[in-house]
mmCIF file of C-alpha atoms in Angstrom:
data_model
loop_
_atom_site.group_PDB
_atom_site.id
_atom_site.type_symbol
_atom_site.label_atom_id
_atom_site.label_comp_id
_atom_site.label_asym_id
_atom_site.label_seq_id
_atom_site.Cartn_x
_atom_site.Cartn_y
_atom_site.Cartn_z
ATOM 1 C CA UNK A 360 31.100 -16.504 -60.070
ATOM 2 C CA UNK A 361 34.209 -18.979 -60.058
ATOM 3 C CA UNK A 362 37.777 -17.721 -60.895
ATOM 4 C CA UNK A 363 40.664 -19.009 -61.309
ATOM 5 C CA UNK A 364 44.274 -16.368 -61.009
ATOM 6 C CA UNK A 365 47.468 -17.737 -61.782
ATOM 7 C CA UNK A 366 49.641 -14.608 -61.391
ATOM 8 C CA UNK A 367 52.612 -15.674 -62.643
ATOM 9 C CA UNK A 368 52.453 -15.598 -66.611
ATOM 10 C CA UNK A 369 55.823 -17.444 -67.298
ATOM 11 C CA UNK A 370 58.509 -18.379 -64.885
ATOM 12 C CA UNK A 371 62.445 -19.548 -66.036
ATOM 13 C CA UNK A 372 64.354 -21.739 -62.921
ATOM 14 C CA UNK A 373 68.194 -23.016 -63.578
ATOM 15 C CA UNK A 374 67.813 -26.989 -63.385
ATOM 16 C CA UNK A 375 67.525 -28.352 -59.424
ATOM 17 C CA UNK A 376 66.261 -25.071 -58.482
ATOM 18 C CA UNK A 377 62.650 -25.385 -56.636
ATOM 19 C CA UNK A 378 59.703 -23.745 -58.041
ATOM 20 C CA UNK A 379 56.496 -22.947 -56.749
ATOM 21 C CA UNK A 380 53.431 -21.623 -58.906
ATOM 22 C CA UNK A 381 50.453 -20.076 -57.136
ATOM 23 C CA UNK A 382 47.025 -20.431 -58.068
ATOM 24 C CA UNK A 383 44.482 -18.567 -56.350
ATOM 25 C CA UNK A 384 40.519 -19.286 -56.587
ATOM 26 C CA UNK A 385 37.300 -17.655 -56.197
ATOM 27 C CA UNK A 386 33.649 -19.557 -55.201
ATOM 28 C CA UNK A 387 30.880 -19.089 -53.685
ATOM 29 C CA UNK A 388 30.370 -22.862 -53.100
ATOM 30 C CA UNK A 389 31.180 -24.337 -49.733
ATOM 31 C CA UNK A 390 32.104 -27.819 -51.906
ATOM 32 C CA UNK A 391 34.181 -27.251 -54.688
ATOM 33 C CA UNK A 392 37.365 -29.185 -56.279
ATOM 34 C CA UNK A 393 40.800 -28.050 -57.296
ATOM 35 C CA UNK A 394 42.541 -29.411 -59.977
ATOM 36 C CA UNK A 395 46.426 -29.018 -61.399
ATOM 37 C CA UNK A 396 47.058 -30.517 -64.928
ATOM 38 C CA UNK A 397 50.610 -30.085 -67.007
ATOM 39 C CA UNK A 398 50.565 -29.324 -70.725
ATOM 40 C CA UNK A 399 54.230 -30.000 -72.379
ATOM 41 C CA UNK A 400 55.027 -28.625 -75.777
ATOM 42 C CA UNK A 401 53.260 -31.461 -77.167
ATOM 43 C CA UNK A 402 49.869 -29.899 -76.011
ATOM 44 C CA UNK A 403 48.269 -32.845 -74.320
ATOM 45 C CA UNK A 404 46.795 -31.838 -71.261
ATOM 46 C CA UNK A 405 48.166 -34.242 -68.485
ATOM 47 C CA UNK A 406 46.137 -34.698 -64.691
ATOM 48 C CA UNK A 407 47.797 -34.210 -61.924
ATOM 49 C CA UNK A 408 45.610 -33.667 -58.677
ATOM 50 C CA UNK A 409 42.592 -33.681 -57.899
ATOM 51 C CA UNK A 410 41.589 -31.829 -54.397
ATOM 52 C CA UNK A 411 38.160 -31.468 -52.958
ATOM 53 C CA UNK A 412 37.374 -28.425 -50.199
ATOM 54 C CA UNK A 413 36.828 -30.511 -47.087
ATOM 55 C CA UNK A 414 40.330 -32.044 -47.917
ATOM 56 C CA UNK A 415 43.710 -29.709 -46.853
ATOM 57 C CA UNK A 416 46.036 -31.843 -46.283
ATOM 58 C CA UNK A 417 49.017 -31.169 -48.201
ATOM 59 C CA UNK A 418 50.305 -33.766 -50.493
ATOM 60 C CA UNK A 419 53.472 -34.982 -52.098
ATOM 61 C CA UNK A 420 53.830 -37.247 -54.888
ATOM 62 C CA UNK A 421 57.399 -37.614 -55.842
ATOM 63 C CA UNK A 422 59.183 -33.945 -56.436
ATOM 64 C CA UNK A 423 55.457 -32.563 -56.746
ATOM 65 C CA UNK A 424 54.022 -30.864 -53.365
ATOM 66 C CA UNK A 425 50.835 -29.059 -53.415
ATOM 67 C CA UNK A 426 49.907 -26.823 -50.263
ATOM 68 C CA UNK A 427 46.151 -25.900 -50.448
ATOM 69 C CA UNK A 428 45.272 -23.594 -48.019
ATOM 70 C CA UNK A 429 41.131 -22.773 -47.851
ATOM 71 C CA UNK A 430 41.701 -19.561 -45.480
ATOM 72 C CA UNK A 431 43.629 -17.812 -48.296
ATOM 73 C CA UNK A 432 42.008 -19.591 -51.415
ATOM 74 C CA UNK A 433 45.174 -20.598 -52.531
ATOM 75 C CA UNK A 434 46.334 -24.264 -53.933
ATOM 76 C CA UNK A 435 49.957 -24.089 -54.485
ATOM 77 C CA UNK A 436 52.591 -26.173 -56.894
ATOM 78 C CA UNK A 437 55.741 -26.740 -55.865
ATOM 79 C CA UNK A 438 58.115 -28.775 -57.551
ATOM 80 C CA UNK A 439 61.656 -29.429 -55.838
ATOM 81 C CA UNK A 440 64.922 -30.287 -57.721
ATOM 82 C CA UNK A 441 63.333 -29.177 -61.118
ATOM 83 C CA UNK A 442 64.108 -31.113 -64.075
ATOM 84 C CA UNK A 443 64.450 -29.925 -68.021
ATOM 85 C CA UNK A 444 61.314 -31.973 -68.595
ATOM 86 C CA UNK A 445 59.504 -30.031 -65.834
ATOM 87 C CA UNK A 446 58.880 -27.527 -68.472
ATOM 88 C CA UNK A 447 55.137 -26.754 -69.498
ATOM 89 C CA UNK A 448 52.537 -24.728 -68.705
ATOM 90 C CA UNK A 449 50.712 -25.649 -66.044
ATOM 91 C CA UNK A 450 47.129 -24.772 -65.524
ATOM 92 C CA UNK A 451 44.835 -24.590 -62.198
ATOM 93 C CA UNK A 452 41.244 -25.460 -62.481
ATOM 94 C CA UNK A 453 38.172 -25.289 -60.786
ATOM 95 C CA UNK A 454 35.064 -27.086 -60.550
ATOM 96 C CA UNK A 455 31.734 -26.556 -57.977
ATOM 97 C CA UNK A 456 29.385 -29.864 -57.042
ATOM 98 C CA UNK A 457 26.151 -29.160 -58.890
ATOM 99 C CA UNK A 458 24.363 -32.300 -56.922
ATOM 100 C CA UNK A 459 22.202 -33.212 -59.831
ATOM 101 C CA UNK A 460 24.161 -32.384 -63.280
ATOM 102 C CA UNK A 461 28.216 -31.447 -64.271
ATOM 103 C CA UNK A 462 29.570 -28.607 -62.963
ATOM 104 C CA UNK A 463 32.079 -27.424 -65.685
ATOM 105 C CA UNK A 464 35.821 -26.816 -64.712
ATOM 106 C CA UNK A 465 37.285 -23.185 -64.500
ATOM 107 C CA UNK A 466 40.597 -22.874 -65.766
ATOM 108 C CA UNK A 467 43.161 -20.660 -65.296
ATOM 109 C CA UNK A 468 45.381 -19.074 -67.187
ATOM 110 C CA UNK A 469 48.324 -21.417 -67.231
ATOM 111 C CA UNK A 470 51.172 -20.976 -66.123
ATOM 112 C CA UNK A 471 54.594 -21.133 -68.450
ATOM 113 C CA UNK A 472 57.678 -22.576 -66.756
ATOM 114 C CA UNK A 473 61.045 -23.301 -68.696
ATOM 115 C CA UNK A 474 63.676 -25.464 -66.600
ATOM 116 C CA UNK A 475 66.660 -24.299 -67.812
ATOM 117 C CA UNK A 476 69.709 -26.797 -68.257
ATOM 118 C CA UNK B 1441 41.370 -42.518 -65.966
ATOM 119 C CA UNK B 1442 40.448 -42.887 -69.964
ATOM 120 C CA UNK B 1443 42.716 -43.073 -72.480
ATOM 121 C CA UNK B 1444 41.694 -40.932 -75.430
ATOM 122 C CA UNK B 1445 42.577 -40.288 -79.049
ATOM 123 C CA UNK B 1446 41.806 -37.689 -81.566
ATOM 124 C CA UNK B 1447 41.940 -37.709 -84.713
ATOM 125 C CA UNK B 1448 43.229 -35.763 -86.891
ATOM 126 C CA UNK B 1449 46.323 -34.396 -84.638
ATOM 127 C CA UNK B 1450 47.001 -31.696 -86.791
ATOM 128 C CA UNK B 1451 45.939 -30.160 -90.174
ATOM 129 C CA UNK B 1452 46.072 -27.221 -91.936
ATOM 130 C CA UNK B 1453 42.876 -26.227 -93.624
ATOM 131 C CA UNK B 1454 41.464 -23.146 -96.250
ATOM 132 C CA UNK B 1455 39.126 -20.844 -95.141
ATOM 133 C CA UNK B 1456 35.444 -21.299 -95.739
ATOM 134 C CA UNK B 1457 35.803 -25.307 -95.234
ATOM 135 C CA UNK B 1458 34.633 -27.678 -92.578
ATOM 136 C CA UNK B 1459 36.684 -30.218 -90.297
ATOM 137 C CA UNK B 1460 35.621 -32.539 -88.463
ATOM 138 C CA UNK B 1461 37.214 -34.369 -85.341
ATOM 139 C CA UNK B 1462 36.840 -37.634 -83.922
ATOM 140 C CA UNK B 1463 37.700 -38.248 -80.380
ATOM 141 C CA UNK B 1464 37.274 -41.888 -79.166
ATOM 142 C CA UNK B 1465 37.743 -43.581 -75.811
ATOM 143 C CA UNK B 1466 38.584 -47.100 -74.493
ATOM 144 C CA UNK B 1467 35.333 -47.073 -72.383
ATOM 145 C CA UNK B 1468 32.185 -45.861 -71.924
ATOM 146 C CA UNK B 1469 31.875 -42.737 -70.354
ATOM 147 C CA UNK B 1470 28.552 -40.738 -70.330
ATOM 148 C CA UNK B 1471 30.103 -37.506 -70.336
ATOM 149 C CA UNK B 1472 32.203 -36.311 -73.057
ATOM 150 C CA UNK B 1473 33.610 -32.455 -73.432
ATOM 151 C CA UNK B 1474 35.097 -30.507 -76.026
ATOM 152 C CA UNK B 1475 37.315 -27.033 -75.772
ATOM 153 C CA UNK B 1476 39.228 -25.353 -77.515
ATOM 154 C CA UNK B 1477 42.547 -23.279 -76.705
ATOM 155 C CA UNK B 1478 43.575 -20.401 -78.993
ATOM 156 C CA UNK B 1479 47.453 -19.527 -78.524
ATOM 157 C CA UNK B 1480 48.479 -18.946 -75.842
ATOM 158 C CA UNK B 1481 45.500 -19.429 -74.029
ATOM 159 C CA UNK B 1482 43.474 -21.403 -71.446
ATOM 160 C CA UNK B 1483 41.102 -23.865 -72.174
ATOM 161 C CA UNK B 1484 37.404 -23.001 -73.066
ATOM 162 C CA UNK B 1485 34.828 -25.330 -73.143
ATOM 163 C CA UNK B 1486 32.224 -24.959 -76.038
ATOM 164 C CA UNK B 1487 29.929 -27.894 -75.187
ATOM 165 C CA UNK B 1488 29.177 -31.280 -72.884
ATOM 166 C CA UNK B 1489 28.045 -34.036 -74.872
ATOM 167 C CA UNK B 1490 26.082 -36.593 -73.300
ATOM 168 C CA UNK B 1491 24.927 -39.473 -75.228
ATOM 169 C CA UNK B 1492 21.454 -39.847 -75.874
ATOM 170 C CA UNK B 1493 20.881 -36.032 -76.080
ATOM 171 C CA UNK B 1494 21.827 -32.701 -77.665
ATOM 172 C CA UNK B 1495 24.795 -31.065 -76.761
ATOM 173 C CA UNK B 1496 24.820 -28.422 -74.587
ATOM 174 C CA UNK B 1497 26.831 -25.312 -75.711
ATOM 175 C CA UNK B 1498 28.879 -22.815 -73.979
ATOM 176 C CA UNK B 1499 28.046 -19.191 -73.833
ATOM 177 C CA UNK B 1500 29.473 -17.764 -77.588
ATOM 178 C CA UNK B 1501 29.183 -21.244 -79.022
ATOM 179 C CA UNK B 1502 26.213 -22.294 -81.377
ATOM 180 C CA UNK B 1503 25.681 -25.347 -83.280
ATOM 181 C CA UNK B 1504 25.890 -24.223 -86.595
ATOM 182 C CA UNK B 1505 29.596 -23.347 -86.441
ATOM 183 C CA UNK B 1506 30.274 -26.479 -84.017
ATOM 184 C CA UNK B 1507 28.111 -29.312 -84.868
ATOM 185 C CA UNK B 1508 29.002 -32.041 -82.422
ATOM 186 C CA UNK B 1509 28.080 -35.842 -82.406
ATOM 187 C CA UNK B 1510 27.114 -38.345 -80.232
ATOM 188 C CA UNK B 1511 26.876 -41.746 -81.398
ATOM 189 C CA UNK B 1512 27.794 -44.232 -78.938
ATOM 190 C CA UNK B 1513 29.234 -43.857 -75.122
ATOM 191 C CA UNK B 1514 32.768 -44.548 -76.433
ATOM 192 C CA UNK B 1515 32.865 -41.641 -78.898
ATOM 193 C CA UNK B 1516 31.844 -38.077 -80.267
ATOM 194 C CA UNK B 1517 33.111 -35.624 -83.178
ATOM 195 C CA UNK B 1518 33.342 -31.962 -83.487
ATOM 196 C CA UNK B 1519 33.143 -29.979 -87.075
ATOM 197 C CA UNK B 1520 34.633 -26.833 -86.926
ATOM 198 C CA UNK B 1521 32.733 -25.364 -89.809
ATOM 199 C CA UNK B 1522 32.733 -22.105 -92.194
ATOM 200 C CA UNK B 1523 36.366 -21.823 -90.663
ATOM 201 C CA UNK B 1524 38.139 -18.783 -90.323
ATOM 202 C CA UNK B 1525 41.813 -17.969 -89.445
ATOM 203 C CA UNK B 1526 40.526 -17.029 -85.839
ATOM 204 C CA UNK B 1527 39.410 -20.800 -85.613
ATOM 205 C CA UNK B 1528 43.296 -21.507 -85.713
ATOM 206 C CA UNK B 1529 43.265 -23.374 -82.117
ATOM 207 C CA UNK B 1530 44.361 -26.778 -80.192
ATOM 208 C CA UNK B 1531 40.728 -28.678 -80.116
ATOM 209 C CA UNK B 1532 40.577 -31.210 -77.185
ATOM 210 C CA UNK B 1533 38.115 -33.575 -76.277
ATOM 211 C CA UNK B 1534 37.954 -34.714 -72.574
ATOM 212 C CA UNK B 1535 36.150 -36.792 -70.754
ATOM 213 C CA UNK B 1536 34.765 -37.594 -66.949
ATOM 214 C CA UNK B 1537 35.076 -41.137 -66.585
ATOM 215 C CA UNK B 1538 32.644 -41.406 -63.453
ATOM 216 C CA UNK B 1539 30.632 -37.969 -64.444
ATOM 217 C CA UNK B 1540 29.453 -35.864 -62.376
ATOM 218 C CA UNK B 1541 32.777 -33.903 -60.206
ATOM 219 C CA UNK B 1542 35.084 -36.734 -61.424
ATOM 220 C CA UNK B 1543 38.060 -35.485 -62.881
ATOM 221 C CA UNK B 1544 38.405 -34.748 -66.366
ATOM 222 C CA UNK B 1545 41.211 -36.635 -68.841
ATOM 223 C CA UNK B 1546 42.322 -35.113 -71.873
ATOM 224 C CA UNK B 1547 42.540 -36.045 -75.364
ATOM 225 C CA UNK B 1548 46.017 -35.383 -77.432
ATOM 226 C CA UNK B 1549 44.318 -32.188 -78.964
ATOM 227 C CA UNK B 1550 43.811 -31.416 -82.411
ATOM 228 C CA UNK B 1551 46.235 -28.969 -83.926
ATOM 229 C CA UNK B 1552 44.119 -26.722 -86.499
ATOM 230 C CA UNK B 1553 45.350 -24.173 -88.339
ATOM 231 C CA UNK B 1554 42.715 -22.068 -90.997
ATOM 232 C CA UNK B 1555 44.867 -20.335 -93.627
#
């Protein structure tokens, strides 16, 4: 079965601190894709990465870094210099490759994080 | 990526009545999804509508309390029906512009709460 752990239920970081939030997965599937997405207090759920399993390079966009790391089944968020409007919960998901229909997304439990001025 | 809109955003409804949400998109997409997240929760998906076909429902969702349509490839609703204060939830339609593994874009979310 496919899991998704995000241990860390709510997180607080001082404004221009970095933060990292760690999601962890479980699959059976050898291809599978990892997603991050950011819901703000206005509850629309905003896409931020997409990562499929034969891909580990790490990538940055902006202050966003994401370390995905297959021999641990981790795919980590970091965001450096955090700002006020960093602050959301942010949710890992999941998904397998089902060749001939969807494979629905797994998604974990979010993550809370409050940038504090 | 889609953009998507939902209406309503928000309402506040009795127990015992229905609602019913529209989502629409600005293009055709095959695959359309709806969840719902209680607070303080994740996201659960109760069904994958597909045009052209019955919705396919999540394990602990059934049709008579969730009636979705289909209509068209640019749009779908969701009735939350017989409602309940546990029904109290953000509803969100999504959708996988390229189906299959593509990713998935969000609606706004409907903000429901069953007094």
């Amino acid at each position: 079965a496919q899991k998704v752990t995000q241990a860390q239920t709510e997180i607080s970081v001082v404004e221009k601190e970095d933060v990292t939030l760690d999601c962890v997965y479980e699959t059976r599937d050898t291809t599978y894709y990892l997603f991050w997405y950011k819901q703000p207090p206005s509850g629309e759920l905003v896409f931020l990465i997409r990562r499929n399993s034969f891909d580990e390079q790490n990538e940055i966009s902006g202050r966003y870094s994401w370390n995905f790391q297959k021999s641990t089944s981790s795919f980590n968020f970091t965001i450096t210099a955090s700002q006020v409007v960093d602050s959301a919960v942010y949710f890992c998901a999941l998904s397998g490759d089902m060749k001939t229909s969807y494979d629905k997304v797994i998604f974990g439990p979010g993550t809370s994080l409050s940038v504090i001025p | 990526s889609a953009v998507i809109s939902q209406k309503p955003s928000r309402d506040i409804c009795q127990r015992g009545t229905s609602l019913t949400i529209q989502c629409q998109v600005d293009s055709q997409v095959t695959m359309m999804f709806w969840y719902r997240q209680q607070p303080g929760q994740s996201l659960t998906l109760i069904a994958t509508a597909n045009q052209g076909s019955e919705a396919t429902y999540e394990s602990g969702f059934v049709i008579d309390k969730f009636p979705i349509s289909r209509p068209n490839l640019t749009f779908s609703t969701l009735t939350v029906s017989n409602m309940s204060p546990e029904d109290s939830s953000i509803y969100l339609c999504s959708v996988a512009p390229s189906g299959g593994t593509d990713t998935q874009y969000f609606g706004p979310g409907t903000r429901l709460t069953v007094l």
